[in-house]
PDB file of C-alpha atoms in Angstrom:
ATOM      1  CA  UNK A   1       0.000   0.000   0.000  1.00 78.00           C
ATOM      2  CA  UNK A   2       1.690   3.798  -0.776  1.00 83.00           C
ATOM      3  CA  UNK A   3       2.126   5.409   2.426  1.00 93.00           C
ATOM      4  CA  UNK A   4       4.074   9.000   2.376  1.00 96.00           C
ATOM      5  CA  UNK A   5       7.847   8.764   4.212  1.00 96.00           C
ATOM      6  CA  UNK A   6      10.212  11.149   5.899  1.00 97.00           C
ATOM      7  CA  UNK A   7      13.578  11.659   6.586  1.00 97.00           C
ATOM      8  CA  UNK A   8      14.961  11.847   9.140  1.00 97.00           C
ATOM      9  CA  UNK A   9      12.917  10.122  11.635  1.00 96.00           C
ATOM     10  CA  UNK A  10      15.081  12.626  14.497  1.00 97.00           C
ATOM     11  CA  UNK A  11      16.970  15.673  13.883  1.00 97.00           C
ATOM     12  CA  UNK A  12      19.224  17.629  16.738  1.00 98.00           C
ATOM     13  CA  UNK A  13      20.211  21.108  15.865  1.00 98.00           C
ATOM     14  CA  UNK A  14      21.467  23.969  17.088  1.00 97.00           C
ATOM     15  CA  UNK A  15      19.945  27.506  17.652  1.00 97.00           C
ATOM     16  CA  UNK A  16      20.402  29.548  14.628  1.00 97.00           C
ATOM     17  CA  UNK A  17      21.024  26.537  12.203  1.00 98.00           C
ATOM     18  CA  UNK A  18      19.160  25.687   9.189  1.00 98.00           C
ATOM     19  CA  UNK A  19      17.236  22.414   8.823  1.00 98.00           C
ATOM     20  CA  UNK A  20      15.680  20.766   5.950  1.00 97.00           C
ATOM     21  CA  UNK A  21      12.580  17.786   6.481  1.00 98.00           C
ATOM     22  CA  UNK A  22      12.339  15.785   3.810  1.00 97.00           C
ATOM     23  CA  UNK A  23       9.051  14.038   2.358  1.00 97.00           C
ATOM     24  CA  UNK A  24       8.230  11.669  -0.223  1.00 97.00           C
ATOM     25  CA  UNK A  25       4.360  12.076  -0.257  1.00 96.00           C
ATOM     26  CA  UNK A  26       2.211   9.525  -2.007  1.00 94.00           C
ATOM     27  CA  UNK A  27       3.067   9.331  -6.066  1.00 91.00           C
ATOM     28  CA  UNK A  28      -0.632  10.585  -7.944  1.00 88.00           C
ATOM     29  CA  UNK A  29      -1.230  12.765  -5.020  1.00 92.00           C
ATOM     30  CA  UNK A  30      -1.620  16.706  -6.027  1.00 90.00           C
ATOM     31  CA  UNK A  31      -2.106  18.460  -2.654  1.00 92.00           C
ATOM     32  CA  UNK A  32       1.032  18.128  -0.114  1.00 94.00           C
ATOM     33  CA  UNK A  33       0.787  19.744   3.563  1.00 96.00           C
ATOM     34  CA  UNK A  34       2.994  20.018   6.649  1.00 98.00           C
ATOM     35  CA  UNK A  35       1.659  19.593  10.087  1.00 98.00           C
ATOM     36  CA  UNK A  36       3.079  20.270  13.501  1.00 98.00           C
ATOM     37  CA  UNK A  37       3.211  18.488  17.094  1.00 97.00           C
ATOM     38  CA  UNK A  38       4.877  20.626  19.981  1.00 97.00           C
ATOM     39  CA  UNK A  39       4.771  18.364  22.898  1.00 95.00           C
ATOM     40  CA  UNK A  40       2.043  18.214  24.659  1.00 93.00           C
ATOM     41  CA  UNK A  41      -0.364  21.156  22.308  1.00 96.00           C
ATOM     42  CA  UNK A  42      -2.758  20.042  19.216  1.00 97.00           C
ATOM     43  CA  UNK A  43      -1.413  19.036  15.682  1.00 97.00           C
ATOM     44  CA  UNK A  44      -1.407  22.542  13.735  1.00 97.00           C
ATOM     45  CA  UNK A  45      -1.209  23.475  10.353  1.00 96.00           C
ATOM     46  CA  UNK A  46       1.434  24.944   8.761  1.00 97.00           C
ATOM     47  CA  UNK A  47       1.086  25.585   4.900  1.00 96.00           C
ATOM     48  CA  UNK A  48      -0.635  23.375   2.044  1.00 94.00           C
ATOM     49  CA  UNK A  49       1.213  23.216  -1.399  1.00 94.00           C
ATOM     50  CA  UNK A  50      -0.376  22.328  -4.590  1.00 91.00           C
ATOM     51  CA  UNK A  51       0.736  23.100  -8.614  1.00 89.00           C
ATOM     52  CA  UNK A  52       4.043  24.249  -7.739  1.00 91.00           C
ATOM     53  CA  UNK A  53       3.054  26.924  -4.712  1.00 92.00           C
ATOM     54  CA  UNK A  54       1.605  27.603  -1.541  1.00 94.00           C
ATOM     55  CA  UNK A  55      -1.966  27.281  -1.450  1.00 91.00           C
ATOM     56  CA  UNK A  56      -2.718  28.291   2.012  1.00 92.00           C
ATOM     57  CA  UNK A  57       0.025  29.196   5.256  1.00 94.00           C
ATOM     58  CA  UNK A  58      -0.934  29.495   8.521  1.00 94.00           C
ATOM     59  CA  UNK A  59       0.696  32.677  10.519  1.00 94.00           C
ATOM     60  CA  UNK A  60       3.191  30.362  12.288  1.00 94.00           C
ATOM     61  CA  UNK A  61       4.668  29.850   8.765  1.00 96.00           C
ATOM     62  CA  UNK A  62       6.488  32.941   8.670  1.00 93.00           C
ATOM     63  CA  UNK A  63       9.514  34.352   6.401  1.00 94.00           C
ATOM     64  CA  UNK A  64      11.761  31.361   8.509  1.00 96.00           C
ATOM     65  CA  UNK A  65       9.846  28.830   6.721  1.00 97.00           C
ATOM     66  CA  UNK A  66       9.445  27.363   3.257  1.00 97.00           C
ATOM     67  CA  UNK A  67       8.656  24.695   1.557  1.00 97.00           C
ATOM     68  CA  UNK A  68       9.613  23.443  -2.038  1.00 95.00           C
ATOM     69  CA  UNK A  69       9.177  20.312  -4.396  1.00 92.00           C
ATOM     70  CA  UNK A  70      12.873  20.363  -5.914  1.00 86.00           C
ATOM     71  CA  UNK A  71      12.107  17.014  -7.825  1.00 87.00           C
ATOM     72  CA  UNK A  72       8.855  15.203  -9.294  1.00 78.00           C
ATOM     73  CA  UNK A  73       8.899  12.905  -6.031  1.00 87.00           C
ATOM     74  CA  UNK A  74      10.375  15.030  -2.682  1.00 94.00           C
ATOM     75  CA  UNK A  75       8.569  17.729  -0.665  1.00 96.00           C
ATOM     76  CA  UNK A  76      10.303  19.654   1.680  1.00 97.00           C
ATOM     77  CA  UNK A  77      10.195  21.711   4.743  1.00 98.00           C
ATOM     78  CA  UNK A  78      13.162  24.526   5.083  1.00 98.00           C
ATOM     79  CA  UNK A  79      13.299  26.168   8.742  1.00 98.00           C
ATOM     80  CA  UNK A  80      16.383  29.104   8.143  1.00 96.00           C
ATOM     81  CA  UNK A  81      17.437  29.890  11.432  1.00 95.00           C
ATOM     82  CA  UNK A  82      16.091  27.581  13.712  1.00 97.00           C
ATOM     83  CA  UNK A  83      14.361  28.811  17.323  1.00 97.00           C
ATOM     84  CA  UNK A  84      13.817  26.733  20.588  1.00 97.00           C
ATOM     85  CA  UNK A  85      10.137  26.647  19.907  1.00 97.00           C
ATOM     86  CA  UNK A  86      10.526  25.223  16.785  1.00 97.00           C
ATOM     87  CA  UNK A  87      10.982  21.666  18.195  1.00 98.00           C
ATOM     88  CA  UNK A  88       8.197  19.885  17.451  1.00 98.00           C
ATOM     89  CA  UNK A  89       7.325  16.604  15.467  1.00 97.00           C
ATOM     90  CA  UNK A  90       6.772  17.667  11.839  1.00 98.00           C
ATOM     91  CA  UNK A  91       4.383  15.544   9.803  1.00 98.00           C
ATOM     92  CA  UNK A  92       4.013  15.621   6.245  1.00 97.00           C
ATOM     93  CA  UNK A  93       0.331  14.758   4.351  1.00 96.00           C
ATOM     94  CA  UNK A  94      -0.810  14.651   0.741  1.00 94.00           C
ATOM     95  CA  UNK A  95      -3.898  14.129  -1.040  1.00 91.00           C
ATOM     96  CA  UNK A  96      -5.073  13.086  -3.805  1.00 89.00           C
ATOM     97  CA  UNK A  97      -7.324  16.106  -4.424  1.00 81.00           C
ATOM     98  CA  UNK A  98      -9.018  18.563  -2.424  1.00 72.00           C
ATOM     99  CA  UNK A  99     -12.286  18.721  -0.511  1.00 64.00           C
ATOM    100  CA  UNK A 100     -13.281  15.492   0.943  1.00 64.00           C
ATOM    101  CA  UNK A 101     -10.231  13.354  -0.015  1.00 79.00           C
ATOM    102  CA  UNK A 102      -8.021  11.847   2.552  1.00 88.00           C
ATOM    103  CA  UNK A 103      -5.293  13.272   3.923  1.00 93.00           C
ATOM    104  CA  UNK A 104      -2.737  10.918   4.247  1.00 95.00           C
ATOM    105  CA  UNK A 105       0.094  11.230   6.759  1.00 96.00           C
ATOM    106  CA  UNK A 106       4.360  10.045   7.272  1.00 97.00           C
ATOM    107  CA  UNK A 107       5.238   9.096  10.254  1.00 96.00           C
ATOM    108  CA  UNK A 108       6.779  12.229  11.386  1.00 97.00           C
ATOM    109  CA  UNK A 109      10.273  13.903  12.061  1.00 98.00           C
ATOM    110  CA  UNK A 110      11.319  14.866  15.596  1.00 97.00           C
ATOM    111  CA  UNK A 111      12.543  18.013  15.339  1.00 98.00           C
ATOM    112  CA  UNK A 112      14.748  19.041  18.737  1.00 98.00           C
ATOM    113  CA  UNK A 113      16.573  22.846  18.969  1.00 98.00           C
ATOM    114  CA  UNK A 114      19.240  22.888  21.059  1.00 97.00           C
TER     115      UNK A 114
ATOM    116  CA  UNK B   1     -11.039  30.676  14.161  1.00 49.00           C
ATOM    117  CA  UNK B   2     -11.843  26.837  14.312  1.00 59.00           C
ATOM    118  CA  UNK B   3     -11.797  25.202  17.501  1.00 90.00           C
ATOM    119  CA  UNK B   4     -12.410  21.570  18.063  1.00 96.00           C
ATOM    120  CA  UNK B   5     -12.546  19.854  20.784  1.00 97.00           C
ATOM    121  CA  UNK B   6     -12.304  15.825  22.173  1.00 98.00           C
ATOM    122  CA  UNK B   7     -13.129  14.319  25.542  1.00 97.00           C
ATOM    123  CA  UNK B   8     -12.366  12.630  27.049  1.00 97.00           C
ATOM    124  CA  UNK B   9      -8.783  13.050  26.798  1.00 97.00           C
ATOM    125  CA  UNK B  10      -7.919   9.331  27.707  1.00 97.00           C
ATOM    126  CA  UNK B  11     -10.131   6.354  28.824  1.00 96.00           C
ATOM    127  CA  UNK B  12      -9.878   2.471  29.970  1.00 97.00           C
ATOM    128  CA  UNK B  13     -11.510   0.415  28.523  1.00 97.00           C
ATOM    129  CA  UNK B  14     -11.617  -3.201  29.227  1.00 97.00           C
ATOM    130  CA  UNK B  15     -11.348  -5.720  26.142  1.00 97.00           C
ATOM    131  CA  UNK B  16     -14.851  -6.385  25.104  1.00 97.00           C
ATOM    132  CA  UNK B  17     -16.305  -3.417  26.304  1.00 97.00           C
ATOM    133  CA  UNK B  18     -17.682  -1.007  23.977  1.00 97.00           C
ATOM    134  CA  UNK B  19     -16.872   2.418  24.469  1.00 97.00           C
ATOM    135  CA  UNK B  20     -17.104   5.910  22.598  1.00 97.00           C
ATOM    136  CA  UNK B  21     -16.072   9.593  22.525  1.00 97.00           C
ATOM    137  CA  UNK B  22     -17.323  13.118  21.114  1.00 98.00           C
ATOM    138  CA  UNK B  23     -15.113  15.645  19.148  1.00 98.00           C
ATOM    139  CA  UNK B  24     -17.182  18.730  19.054  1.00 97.00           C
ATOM    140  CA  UNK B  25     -16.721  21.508  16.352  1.00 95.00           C
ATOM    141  CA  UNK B  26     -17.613  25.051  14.926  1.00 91.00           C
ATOM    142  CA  UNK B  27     -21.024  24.363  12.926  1.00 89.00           C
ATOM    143  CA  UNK B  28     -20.303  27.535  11.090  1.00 86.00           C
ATOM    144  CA  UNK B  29     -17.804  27.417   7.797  1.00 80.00           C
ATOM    145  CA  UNK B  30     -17.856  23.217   7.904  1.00 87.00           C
ATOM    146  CA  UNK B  31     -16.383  21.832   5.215  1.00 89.00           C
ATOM    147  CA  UNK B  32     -16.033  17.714   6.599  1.00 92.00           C
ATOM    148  CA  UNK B  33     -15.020  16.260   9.523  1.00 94.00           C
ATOM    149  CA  UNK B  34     -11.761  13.748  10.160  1.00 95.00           C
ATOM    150  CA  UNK B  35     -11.021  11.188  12.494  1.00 98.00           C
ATOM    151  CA  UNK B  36      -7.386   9.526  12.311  1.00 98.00           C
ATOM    152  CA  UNK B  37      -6.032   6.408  14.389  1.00 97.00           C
ATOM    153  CA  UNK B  38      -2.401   7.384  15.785  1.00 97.00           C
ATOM    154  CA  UNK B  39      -0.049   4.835  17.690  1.00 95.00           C
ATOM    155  CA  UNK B  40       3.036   5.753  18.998  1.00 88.00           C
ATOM    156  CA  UNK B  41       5.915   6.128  16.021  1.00 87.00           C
ATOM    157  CA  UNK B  42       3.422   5.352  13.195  1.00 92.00           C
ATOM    158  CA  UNK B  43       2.019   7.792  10.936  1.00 94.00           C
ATOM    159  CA  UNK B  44      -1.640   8.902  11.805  1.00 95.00           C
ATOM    160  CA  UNK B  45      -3.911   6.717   9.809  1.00 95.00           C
ATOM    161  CA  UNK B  46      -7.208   7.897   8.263  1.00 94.00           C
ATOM    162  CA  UNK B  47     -10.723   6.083   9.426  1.00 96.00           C
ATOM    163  CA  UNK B  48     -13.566   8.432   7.444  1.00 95.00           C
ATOM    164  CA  UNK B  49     -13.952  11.595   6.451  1.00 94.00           C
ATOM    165  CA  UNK B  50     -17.805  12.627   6.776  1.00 94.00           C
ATOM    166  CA  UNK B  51     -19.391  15.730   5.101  1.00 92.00           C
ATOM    167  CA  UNK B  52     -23.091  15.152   4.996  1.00 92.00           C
ATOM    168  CA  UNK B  53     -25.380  15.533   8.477  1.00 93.00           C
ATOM    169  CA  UNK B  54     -26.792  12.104   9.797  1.00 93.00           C
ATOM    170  CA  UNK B  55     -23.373  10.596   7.870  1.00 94.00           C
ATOM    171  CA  UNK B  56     -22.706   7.227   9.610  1.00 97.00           C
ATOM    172  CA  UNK B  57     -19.328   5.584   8.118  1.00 97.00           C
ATOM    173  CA  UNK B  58     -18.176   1.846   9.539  1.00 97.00           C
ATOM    174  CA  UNK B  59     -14.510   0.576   9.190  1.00 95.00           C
ATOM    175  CA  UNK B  60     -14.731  -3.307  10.959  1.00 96.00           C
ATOM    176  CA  UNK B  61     -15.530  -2.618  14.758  1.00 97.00           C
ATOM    177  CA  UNK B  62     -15.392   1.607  14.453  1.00 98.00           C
ATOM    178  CA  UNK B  63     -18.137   3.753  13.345  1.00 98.00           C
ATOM    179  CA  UNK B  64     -18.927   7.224  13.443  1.00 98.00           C
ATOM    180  CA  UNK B  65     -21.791   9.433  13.398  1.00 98.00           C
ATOM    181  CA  UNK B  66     -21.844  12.999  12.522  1.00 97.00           C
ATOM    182  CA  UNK B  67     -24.097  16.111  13.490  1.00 97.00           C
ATOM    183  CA  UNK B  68     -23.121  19.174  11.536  1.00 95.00           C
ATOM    184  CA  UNK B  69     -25.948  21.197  12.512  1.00 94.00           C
ATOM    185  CA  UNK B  70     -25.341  20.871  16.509  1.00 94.00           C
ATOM    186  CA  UNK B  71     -21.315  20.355  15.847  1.00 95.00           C
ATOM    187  CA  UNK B  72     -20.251  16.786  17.087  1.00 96.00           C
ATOM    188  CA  UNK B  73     -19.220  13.741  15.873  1.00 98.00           C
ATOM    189  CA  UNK B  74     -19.197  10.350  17.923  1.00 98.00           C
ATOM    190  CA  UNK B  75     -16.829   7.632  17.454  1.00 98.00           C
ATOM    191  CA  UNK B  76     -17.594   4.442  18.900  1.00 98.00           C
ATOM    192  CA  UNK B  77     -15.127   0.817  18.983  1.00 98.00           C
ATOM    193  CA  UNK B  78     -17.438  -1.865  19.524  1.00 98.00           C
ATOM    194  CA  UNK B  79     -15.816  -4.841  21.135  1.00 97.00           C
ATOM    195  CA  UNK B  80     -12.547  -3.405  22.183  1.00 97.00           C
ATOM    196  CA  UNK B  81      -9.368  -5.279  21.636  1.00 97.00           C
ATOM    197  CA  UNK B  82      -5.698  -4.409  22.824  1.00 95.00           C
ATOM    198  CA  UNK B  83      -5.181  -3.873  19.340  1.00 95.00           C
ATOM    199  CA  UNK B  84      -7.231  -0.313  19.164  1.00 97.00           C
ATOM    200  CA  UNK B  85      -5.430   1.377  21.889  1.00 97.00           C
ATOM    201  CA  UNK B  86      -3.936   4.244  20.059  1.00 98.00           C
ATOM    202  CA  UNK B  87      -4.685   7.890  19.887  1.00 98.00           C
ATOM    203  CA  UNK B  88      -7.987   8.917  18.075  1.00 98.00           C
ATOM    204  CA  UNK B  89      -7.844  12.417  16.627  1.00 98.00           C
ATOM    205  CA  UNK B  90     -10.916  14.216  14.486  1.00 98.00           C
ATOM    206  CA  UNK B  91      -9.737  17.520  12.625  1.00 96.00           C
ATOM    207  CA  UNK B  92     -12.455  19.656  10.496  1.00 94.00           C
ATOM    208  CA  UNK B  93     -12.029  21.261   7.546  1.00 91.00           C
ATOM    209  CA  UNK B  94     -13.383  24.296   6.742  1.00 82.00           C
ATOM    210  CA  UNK B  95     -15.154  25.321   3.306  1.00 68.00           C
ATOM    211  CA  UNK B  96     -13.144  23.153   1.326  1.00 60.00           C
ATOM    212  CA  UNK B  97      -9.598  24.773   2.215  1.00 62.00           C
ATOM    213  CA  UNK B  98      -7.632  21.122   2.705  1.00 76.00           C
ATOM    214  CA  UNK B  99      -6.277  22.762   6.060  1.00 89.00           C
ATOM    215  CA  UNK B 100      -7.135  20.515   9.320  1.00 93.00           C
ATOM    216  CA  UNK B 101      -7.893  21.904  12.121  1.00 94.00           C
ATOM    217  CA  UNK B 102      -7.417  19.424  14.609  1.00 97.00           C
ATOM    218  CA  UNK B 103      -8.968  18.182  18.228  1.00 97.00           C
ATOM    219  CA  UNK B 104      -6.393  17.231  21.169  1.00 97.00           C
ATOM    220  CA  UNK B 105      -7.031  13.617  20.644  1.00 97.00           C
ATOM    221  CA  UNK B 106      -8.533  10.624  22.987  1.00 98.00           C
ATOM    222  CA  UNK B 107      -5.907   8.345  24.005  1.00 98.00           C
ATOM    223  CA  UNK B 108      -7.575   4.824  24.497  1.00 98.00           C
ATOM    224  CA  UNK B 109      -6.032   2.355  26.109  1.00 98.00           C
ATOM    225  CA  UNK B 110      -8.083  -1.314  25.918  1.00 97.00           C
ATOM    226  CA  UNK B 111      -6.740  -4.098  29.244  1.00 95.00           C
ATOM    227  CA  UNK B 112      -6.734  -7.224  28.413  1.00 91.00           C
TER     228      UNK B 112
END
């Protein structure tokens, strides 16, 4: 069965260094998201992606964030100076189309700022 | 703003017991409701996504019901087994945006 994967599964970093989440989301999927986890809060959005650009960003994804799909298969998650709060499990989604489709989730990266 | 909500937050349940749980959400701006299946260091797995009012889906021993005009959704595990412990999370979606807006989660765990 496709399922969508991301690497790493756990990434330490400093303060003030950049970081890079990688996803390969599901192949005839369209729409791609990323999710967050801080410990102990809700999962939150963070920014949908579909033809090429952002379709809709929350206003946690600010000018630290971005996202890109360098390749026909990866989608990824760019956080350019990494802050404390930003540790949080990241989770990437995709679906095969909008509205009632399924969003279908990785397992998640562990993001941890030192 | 969307805000949805789950309780309980965690429950026992003993195997063979039925059991269920509410996720309540803004009737305004609803778009369809979510419930996902999460165990620990696996990805969150989808159950149903509802849309209409009265929608009941079944997946094996789940269901769910949905009421879009009062806000809540039900999920119910008939028969538990060890097996369904896991977090159960419900996220809406507003007016067709894709974006999930998502509940705190019930954390069921089923003794044996």
């Amino acid at each position: 069965e496709p399922e969508v994967t991301q690497t790493p599964s756990h990434q330490v970093t400093q303060m003030g260094q950049e970081v890079i989440l990688r996803c390969v989301p599901i192949s005839n999927h369209l729409y791609f998201y990323w999710y967050r986890q801080i410990l102990g809060q809700k999962v939150e959005f963070l920014v949908s992606f579909y033809n090429n650009e952002i379709s809709e960003k929350s206003e946690i994804f600010d000018d630290q964030f971005s996202v890109e799909r360098p390749d026909g298969s990866n989608f990824t998650l760019k956080i350019r100076s990494t802050k404390l709060e930003d540790s949080a499990m990241y989770f990437c989604a995709s679906s095969r189309d909008r509205g009632t489709n399924e969003q279908y989730f990785g397992p998640g990266t562990r993001l941890t700022v030192t | 703003i969307l805000n949805v909500e789950q309780s309980p937050q965690s429950l026992h349940v003993q195997e063979g017991d039925s059991t269920n749980f509410t996720c309540s959400f803004p009737s305004s701006n609803f778009y369809a409701l979510h419930w996902y299946r999460w165990e620990t260091a696996k990805s969150p797995e989808a159950l149903f996504v509802m849309t209409l009012n009265g929608d009941e889906k079944k997946k094996g021993r789940i269901s769910a019901t949905l009421n879009t005009k009062e806000g809540y959704s039900y999920l119910y595990i008939k028969g538990s087994q060890p097996e369904d412990s896991a977090t159960y999370l419900c996220a809406s979606e507003g007016a067709a945006g894709n974006k999930l807006t998502f509940g705190g989660g019930t954390r069921v765990l089923v003794k044996p």
